[in-house]
CSV table of C-alpha atoms in Angstrom, one decimal:
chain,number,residue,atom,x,y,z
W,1,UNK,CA,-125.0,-97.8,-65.1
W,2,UNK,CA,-123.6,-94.9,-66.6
W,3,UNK,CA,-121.9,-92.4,-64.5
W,4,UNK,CA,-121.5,-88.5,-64.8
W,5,UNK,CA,-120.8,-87.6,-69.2
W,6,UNK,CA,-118.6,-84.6,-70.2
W,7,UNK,CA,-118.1,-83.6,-73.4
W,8,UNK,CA,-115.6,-82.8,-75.1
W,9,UNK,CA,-113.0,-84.7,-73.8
W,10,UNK,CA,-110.6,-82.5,-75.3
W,11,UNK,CA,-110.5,-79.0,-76.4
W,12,UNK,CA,-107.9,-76.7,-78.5
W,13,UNK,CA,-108.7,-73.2,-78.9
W,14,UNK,CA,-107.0,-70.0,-79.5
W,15,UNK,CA,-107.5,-66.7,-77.0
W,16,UNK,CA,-110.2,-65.0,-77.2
W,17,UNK,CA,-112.4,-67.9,-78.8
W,18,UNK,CA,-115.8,-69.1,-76.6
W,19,UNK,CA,-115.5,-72.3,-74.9
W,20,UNK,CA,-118.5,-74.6,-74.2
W,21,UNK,CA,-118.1,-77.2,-71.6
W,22,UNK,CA,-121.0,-79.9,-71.2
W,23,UNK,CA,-122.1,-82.4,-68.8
W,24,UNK,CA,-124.6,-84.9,-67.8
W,25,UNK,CA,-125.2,-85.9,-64.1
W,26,UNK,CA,-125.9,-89.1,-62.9
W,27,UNK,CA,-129.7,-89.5,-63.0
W,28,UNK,CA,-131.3,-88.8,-59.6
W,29,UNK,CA,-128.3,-87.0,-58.4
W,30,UNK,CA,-129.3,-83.5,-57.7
W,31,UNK,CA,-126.2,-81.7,-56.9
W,32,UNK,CA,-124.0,-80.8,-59.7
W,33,UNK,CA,-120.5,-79.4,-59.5
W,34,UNK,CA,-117.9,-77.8,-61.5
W,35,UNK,CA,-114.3,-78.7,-60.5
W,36,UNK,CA,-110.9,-77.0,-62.3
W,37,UNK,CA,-107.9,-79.0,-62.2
W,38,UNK,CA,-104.6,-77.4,-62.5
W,39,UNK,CA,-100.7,-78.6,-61.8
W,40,UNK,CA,-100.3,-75.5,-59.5
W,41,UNK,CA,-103.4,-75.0,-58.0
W,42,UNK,CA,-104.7,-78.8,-57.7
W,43,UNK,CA,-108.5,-79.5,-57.4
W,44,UNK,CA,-110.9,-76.5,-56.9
W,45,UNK,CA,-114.5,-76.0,-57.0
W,46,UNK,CA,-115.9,-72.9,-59.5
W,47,UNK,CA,-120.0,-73.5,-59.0
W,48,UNK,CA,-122.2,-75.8,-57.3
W,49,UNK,CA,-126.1,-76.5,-58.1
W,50,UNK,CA,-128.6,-78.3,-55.9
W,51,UNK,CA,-132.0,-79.3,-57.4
W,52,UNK,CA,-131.1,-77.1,-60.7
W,53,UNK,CA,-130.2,-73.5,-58.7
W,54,UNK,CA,-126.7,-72.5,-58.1
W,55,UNK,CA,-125.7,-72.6,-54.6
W,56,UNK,CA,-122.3,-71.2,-54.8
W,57,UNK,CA,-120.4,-69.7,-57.6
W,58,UNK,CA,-117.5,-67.8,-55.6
W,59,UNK,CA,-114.8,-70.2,-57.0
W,60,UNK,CA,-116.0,-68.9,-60.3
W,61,UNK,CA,-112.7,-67.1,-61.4
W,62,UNK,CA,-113.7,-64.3,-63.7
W,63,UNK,CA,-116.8,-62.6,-65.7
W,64,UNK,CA,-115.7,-64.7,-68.2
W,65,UNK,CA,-116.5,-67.9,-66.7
W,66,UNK,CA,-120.6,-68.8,-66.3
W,67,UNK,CA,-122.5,-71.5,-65.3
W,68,UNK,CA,-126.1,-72.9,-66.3
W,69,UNK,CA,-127.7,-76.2,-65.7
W,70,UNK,CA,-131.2,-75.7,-67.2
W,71,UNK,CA,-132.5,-79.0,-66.2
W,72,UNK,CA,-131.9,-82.1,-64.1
W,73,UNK,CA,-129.6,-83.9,-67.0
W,74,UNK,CA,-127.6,-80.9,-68.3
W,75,UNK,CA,-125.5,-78.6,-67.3
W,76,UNK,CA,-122.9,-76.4,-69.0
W,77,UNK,CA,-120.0,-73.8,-68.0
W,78,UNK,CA,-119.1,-71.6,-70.7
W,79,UNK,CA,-115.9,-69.6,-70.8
W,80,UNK,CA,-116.0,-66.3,-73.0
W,81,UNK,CA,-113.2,-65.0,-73.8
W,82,UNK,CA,-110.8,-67.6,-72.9
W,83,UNK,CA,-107.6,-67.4,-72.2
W,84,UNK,CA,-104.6,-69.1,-71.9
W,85,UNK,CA,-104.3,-69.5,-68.3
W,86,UNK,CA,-108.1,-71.3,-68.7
W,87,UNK,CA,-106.2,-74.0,-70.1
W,88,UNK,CA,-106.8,-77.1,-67.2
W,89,UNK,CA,-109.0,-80.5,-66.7
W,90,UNK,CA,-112.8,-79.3,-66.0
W,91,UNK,CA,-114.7,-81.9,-64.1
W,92,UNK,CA,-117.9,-82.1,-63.6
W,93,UNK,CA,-119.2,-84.1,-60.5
W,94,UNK,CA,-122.7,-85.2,-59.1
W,95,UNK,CA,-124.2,-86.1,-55.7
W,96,UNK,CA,-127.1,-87.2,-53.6
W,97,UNK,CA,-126.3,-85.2,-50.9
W,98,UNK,CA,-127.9,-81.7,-50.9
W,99,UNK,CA,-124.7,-80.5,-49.4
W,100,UNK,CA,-121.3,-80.2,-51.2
W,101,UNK,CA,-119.6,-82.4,-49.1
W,102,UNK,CA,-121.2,-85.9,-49.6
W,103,UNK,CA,-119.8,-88.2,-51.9
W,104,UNK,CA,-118.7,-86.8,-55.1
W,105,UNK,CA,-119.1,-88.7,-58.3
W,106,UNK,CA,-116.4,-87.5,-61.3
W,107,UNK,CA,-116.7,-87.2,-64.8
W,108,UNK,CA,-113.7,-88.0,-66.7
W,109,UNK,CA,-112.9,-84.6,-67.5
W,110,UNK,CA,-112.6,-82.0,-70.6
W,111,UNK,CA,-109.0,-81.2,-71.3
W,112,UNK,CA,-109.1,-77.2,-72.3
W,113,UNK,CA,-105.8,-75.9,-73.9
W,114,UNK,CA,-106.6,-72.3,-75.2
W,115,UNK,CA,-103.0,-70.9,-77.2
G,1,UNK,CA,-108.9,-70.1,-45.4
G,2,UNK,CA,-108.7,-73.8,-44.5
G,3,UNK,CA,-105.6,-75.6,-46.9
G,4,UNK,CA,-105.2,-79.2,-46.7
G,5,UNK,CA,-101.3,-79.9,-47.2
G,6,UNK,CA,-100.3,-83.8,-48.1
G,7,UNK,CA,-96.7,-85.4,-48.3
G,8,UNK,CA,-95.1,-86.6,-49.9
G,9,UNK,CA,-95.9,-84.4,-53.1
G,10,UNK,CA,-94.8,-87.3,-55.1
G,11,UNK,CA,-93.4,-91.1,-54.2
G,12,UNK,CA,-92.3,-93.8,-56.4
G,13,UNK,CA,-91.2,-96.9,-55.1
G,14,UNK,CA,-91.1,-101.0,-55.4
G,15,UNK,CA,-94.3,-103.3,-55.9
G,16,UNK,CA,-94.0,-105.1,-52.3
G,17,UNK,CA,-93.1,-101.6,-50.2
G,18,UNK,CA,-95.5,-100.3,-47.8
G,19,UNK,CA,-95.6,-96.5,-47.8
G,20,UNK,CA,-97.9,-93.6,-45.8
G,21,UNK,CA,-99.3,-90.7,-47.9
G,22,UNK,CA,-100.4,-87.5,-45.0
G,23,UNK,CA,-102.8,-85.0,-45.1
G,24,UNK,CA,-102.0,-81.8,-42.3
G,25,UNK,CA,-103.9,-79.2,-41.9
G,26,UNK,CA,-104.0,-76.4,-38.7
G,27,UNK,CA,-107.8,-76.2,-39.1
G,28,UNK,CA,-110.4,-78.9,-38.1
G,29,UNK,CA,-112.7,-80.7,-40.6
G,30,UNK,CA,-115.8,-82.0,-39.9
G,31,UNK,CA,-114.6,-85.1,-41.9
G,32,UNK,CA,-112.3,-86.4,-44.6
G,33,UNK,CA,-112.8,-88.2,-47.5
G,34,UNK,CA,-109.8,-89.9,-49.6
G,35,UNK,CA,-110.2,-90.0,-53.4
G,36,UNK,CA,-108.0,-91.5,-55.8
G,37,UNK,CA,-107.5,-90.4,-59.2
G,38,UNK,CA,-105.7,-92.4,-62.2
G,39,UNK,CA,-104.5,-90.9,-65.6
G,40,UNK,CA,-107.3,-89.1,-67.5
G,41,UNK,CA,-109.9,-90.1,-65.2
G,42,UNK,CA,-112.1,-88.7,-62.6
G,43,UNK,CA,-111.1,-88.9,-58.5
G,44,UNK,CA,-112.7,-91.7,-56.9
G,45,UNK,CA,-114.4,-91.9,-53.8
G,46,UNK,CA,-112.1,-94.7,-51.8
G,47,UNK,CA,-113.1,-93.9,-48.2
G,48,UNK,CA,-114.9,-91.2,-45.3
G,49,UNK,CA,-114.0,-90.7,-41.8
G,50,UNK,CA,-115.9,-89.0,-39.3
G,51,UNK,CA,-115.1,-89.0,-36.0
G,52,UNK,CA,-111.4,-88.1,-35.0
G,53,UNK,CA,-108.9,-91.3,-34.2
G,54,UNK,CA,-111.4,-93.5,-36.5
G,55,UNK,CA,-109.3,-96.0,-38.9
G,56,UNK,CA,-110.8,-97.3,-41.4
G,57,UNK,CA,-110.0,-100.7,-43.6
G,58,UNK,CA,-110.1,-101.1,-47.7
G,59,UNK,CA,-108.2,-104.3,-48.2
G,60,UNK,CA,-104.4,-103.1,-48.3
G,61,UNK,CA,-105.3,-99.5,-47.5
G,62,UNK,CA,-105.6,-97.9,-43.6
G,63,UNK,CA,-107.0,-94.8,-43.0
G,64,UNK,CA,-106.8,-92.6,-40.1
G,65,UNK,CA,-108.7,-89.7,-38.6
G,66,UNK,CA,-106.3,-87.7,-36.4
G,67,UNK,CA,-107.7,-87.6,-33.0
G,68,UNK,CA,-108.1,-83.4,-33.4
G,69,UNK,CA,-109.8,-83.9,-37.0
G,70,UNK,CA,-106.6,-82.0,-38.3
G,71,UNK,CA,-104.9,-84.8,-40.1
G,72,UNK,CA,-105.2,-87.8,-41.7
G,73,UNK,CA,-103.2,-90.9,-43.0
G,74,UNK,CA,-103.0,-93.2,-45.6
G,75,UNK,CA,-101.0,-96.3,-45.3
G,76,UNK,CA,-100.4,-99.0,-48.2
G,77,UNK,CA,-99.3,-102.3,-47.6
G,78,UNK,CA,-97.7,-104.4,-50.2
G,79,UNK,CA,-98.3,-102.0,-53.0
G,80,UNK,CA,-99.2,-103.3,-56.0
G,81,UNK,CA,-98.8,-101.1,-59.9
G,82,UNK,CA,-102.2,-100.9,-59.4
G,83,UNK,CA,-101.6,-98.8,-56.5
G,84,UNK,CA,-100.4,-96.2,-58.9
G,85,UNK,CA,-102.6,-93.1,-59.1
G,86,UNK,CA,-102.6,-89.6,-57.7
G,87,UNK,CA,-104.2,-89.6,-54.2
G,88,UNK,CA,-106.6,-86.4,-52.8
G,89,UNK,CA,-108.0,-85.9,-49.6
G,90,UNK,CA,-110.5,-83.6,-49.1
G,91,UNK,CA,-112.0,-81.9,-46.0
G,92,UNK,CA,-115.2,-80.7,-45.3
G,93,UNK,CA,-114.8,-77.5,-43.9
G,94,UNK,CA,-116.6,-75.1,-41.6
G,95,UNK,CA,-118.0,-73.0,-44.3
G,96,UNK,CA,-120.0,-76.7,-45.7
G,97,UNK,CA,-117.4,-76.5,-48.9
G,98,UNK,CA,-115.5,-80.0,-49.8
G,99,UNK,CA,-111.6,-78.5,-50.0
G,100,UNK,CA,-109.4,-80.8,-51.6
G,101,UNK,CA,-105.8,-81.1,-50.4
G,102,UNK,CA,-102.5,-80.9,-52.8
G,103,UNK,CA,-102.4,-84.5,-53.8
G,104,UNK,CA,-99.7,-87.6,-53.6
G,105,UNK,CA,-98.7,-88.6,-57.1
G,106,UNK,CA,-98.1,-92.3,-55.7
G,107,UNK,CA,-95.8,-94.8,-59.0
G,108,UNK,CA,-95.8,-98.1,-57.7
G,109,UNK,CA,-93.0,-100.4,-60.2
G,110,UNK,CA,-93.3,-104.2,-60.9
């Protein structure tokens, strides 16, 4: 079965440049989540969706960041303009649970380096 | 805000040792979840406790609850290389968010 798809797996940009981030949930999952993944600041969660809606985008750093998931397969977070302290791991994760505390199903990440 | 601390931040020993890997916090979770995570991969899902002073088996691996749902613990035995991964817990906190703690960056040799 295939789990949760992100693309791209790996991303150089320059400042100021927009970055798409895209990913595909497990089918029948219907929470999505958007994790950033930093040395300093470890594992933290920007925006969740449940059934398609966001839920909760108060880990969502800056204007600059945004979130969309239009339908049940795709979602994308978009970061315009970046910069270089953007540059992290973005997960994306799925679940059953209508919660954002049930299990959490990973991607395997879009590496982002923005110079 | 509710912070999950673990230690060690990172461990590298022998194939053969047994080590613990803890996860402190001064706030109480409704439950944990451990998660491991290897190079350029996602975390994984390895186990959920609910009720405080539950231990849970996975083979080699013992989890534990702290009785006051502050803390947790993760004890290998025998690690293998495979072993070798960073290791997350992550709480589920009053406000219903998953917060993930600091991470173990566990390097098991052969």
């Amino acid at each position: 079965d295939a789990g949760v798809i992100q693309s791209p797996r790996h991303e150089v940009t320059e400042m100021g440049q927009e970055v798409t981030l895209r990913c595909k949930p497990i089918s029948g999952h219907n929470s999505l989540f958007w994790y950033r993944q930093t040395m300093m600041r470890g594992l933290e969660l920007l925006i969740y969706f449940n059934n398609n809606v966001p839920i909760d985008d108060s880990g969502m750093p800056e204007d600059r960041f945004s979130a969309k998931m239009p339908n049940a397969s795709f979602s994308t977070l978009k970061i315009q303009p970046s910069e270089p302290r953007d540059s992290a791991v973005y997960f994306c994760a799925s679940s059953t649970d209508s919660h954002s505390t049930g299990e959490l199903f990973f991607g395997e990440g879009s590496r982002l380096t923005v110079l | 805000t509710q912070l999950l601390e673990q230690s060690p931040q990172f461990l590298s020993i022998q194939e053969g040792e047994n080590l613990t890997v803890y996860c402190n916090s001064s706030s109480v979770f409704s439950s944990l979840q451990w998660y491991r995570q290897e190079p350029g991969e996602g975390p994984v899902l390895l186990v959920t406790v609910v009720t405080g002073g539950e231990v849970k088996k996975l083979k080699r691996l013992t989890f534990q609850f702290g009785d006051a749902r502050k803390d947790s613990s993760l004890h290998i035995t025998a690690a293998q290389p495979g072993d070798t991964g960073l290791y997350l817990c992550a709480g589920e906190s009053i406000t219903d968010k998953l917060i993930f703690g600091t991470g173990t960056r566990l390097q098991v040799f052969p």
